[in-house]
CSV table of C-alpha atoms and ligand atoms in Angstrom, one decimal:
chain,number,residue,atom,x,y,z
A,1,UNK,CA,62.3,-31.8,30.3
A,2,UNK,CA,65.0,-29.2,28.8
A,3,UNK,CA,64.4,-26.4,27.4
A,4,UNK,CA,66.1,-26.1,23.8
A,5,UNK,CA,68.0,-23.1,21.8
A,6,UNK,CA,65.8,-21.4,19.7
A,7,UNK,CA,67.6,-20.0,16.4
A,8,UNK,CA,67.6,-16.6,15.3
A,9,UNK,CA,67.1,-14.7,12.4
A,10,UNK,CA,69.1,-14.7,9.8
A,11,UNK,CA,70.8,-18.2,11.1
A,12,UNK,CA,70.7,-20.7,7.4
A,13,UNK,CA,69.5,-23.3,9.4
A,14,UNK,CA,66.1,-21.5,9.8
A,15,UNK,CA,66.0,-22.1,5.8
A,16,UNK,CA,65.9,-25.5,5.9
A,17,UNK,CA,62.6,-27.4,5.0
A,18,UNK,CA,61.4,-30.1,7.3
A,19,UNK,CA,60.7,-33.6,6.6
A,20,UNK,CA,58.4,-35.8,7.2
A,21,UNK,CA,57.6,-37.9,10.4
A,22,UNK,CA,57.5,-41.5,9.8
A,23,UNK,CA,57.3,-42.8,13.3
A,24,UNK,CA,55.3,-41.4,16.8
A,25,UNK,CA,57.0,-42.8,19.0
A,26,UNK,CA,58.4,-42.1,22.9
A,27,UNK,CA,61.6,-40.2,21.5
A,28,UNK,CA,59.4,-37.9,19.5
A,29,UNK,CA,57.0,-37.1,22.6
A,30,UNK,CA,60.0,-36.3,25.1
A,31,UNK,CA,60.9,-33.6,22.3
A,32,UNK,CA,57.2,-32.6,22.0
A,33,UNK,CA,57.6,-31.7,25.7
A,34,UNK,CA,60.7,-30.1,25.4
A,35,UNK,CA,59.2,-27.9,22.6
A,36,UNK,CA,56.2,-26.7,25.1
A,37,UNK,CA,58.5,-26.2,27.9
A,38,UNK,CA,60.9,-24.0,25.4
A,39,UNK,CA,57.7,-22.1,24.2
A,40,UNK,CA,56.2,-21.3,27.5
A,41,UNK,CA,59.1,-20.1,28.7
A,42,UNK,CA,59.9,-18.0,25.9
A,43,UNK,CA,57.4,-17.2,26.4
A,44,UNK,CA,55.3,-17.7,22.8
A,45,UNK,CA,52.2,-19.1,21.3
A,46,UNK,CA,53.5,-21.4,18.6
A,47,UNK,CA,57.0,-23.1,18.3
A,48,UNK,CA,58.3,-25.4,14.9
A,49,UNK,CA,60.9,-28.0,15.3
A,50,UNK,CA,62.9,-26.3,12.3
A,51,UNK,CA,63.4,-23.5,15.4
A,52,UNK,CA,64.8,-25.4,17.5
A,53,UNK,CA,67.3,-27.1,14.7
A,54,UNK,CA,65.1,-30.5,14.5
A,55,UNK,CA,64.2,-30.5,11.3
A,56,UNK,CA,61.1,-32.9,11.5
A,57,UNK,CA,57.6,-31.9,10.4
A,58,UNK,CA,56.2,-30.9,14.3
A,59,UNK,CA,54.8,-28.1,15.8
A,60,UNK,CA,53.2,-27.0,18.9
A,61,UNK,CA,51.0,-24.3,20.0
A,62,UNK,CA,48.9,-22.9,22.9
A,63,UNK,CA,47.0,-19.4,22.1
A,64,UNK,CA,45.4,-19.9,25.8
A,65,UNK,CA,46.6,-17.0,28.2
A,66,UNK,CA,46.6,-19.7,31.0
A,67,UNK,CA,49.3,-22.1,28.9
A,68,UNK,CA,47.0,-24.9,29.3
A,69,UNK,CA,45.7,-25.8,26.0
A,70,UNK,CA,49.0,-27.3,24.3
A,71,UNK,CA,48.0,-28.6,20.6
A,72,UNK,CA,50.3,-30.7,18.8
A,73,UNK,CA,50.8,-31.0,14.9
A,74,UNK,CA,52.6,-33.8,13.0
A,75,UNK,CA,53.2,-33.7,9.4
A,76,UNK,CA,50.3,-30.9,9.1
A,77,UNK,CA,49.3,-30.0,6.1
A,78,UNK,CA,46.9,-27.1,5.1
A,79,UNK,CA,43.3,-28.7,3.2
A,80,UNK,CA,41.7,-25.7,2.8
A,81,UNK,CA,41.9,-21.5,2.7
A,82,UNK,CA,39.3,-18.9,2.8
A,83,UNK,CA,39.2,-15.2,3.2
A,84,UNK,CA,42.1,-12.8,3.6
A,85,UNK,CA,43.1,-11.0,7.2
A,86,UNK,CA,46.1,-9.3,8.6
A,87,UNK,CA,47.4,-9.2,12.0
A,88,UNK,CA,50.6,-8.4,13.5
A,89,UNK,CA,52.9,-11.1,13.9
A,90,UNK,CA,56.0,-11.7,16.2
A,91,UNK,CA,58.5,-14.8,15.8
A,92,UNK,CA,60.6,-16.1,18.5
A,93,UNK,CA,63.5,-16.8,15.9
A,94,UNK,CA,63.1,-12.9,15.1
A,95,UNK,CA,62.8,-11.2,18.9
A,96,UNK,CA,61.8,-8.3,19.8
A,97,UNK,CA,60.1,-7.4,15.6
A,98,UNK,CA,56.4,-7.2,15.3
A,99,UNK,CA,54.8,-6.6,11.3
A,100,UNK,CA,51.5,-6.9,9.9
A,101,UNK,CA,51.2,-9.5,7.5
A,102,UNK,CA,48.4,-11.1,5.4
A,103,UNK,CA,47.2,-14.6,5.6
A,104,UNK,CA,44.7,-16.9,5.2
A,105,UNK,CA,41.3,-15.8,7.2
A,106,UNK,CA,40.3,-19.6,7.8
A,107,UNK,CA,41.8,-22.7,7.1
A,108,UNK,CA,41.3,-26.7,7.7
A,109,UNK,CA,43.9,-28.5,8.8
A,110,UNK,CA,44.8,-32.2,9.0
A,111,UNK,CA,48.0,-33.5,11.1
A,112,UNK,CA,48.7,-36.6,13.2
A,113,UNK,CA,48.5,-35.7,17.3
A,114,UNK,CA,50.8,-37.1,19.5
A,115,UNK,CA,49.6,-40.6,19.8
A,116,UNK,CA,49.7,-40.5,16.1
A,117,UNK,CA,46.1,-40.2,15.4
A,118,UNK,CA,44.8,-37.9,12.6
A,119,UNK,CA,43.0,-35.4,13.2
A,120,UNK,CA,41.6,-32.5,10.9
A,121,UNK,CA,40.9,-29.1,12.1
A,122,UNK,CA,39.1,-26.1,11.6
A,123,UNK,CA,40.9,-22.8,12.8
A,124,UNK,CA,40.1,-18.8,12.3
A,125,UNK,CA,41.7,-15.5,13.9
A,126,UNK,CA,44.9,-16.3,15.6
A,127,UNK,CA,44.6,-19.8,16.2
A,128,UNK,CA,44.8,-19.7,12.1
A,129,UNK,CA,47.3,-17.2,11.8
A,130,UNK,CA,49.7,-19.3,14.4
A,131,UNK,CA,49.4,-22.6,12.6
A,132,UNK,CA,50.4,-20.8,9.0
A,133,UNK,CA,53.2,-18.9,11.0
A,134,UNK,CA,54.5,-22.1,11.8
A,135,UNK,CA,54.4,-24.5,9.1
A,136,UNK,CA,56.2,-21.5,6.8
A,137,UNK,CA,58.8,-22.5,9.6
A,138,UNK,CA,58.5,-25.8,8.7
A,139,UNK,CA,58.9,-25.0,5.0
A,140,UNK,CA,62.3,-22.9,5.6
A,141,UNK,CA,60.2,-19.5,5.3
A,142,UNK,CA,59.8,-16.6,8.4
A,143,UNK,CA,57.5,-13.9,8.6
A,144,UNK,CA,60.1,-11.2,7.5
A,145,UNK,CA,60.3,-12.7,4.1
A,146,UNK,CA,56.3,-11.0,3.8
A,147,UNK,CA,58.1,-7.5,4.6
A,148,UNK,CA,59.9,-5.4,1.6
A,149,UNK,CA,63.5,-6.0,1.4
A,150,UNK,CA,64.9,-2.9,3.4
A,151,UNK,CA,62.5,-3.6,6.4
A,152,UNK,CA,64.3,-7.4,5.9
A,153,UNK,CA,67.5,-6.1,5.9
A,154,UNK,CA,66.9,-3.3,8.7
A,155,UNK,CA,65.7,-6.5,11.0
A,156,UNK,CA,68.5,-8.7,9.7
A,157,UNK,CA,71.2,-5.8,10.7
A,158,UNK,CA,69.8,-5.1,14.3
A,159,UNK,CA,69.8,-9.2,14.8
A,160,UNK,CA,73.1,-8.9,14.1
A,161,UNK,CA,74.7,-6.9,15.7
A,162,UNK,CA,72.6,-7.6,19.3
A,163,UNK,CA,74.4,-10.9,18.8
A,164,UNK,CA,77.5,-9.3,18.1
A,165,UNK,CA,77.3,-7.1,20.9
A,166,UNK,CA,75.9,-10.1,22.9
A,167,UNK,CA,79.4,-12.4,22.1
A,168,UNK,CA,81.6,-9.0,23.0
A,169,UNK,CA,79.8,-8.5,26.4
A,170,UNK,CA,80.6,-12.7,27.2
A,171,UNK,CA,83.9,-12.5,25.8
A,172,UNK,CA,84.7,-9.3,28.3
A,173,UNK,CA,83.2,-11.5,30.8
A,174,UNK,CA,85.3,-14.2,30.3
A,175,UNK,CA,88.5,-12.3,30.5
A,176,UNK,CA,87.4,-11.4,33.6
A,177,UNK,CA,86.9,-14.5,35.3
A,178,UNK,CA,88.3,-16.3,37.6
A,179,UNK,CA,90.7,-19.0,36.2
A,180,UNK,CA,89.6,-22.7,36.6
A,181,UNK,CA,92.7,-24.5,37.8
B,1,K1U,O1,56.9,-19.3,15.8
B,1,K1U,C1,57.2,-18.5,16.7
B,1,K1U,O2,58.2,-18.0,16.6
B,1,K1U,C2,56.2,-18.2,17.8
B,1,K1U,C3,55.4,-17.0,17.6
B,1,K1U,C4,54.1,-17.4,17.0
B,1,K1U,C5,53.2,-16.3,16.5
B,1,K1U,C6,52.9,-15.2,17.2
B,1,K1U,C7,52.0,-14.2,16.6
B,1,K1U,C8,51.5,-14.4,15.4
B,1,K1U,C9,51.9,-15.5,14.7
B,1,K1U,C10,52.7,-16.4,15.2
B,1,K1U,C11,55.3,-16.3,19.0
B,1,K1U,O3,54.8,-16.9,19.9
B,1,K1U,S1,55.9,-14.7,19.1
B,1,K1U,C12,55.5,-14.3,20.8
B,1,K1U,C13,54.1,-13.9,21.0
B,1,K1U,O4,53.3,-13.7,20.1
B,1,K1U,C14,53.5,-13.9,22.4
B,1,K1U,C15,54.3,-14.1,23.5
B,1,K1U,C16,53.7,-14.1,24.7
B,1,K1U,C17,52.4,-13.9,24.9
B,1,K1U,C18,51.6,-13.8,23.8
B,1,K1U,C19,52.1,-13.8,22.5
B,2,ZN,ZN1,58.2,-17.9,14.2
């Protein structure tokens, strides 16, 4: 299993919408598992394929503290909404921010698991707010698009310039290395 790069915030890839999944098959499973090894290790609840620059209509999530209730969704797609709740929200493609934002209370899914079977689903509290989280992934949209602009753009510049800071610190490492001959 490998563990995969996750993008960040504000990266245009992040913005791309997913397409749909014509075939399970063994190729898609081995990146099924790749996705749950790269989200436990993140470690994170929920992790979209448009994350991890595959941009397929997949996702995975676990909202078990034990990490051992992984729940797979191909092609989901969102049947019903009821109720309004907010909850506080954290993204693995925007580390280290956590905002409130409002979403559906309950919702019923459908999606195809990993042996390609459908499935519909009903889901409430954070098992709900998890699967909507994600398929905005899916759909090109992040959680900081629910915040005003200038919290957007405060997020955006502190991304930013962590990576910047981030590049300078490995190029200052790389002048000091030891030449490969
Ligand atoms: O999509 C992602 O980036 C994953 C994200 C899912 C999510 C969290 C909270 C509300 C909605 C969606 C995360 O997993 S962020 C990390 C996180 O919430 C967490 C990490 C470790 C333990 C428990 C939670
Ligand atoms: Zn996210």
């Amino acid at each position: 299993m490998a563990i995969l790069d996750i993008l960040h915030f504000p990266d245009p890839r992040l913005r791309q919408r997913a397409v749909e999944i014509e075939r399970v098959d063994d190729d898609l499973r081995a990146l099924i598992d790749d996705m749950f090894a790269t989200m436990y290790q993140a470690p994170g609840i929920g992790l979209a394929a448009t994350q991890v620059n595959v941009h397929r209509r997949l996702l995975v999530i676990d909202i078990s503290q034990e990490q051992n209730q992984p729940q797979v969704f191909i092609n989901p797609e969102i049947l019903e909404r009821q109720g309004v709740e907010e909850m506080d929200e954290g993204c693995l493609s925007v580390p280290g921010f956590y905002e409130r934002v409002q979403r559906a209370e309950q919702i019923r899914v459908r999606a195809l698991n990993r042996d390609g079977e459908t499935f519909e689903l009903e889901a409430d509290g954070l098992l709900a707010v998890c699967i909507q989280h994600e398929i905005d992934h899916l759909d090109g949209k992040l959680f900081v698009d629910y915040l005003s602009q200038l919290k957007r753009q405060r997020i955006r510049k502190k991304l930013e310039k962590q990576r910047r800071l981030g590049l300078d610190e490995a190029a200052e490492r790389d002048r000091h290395a030891e030449p490969v001959i």
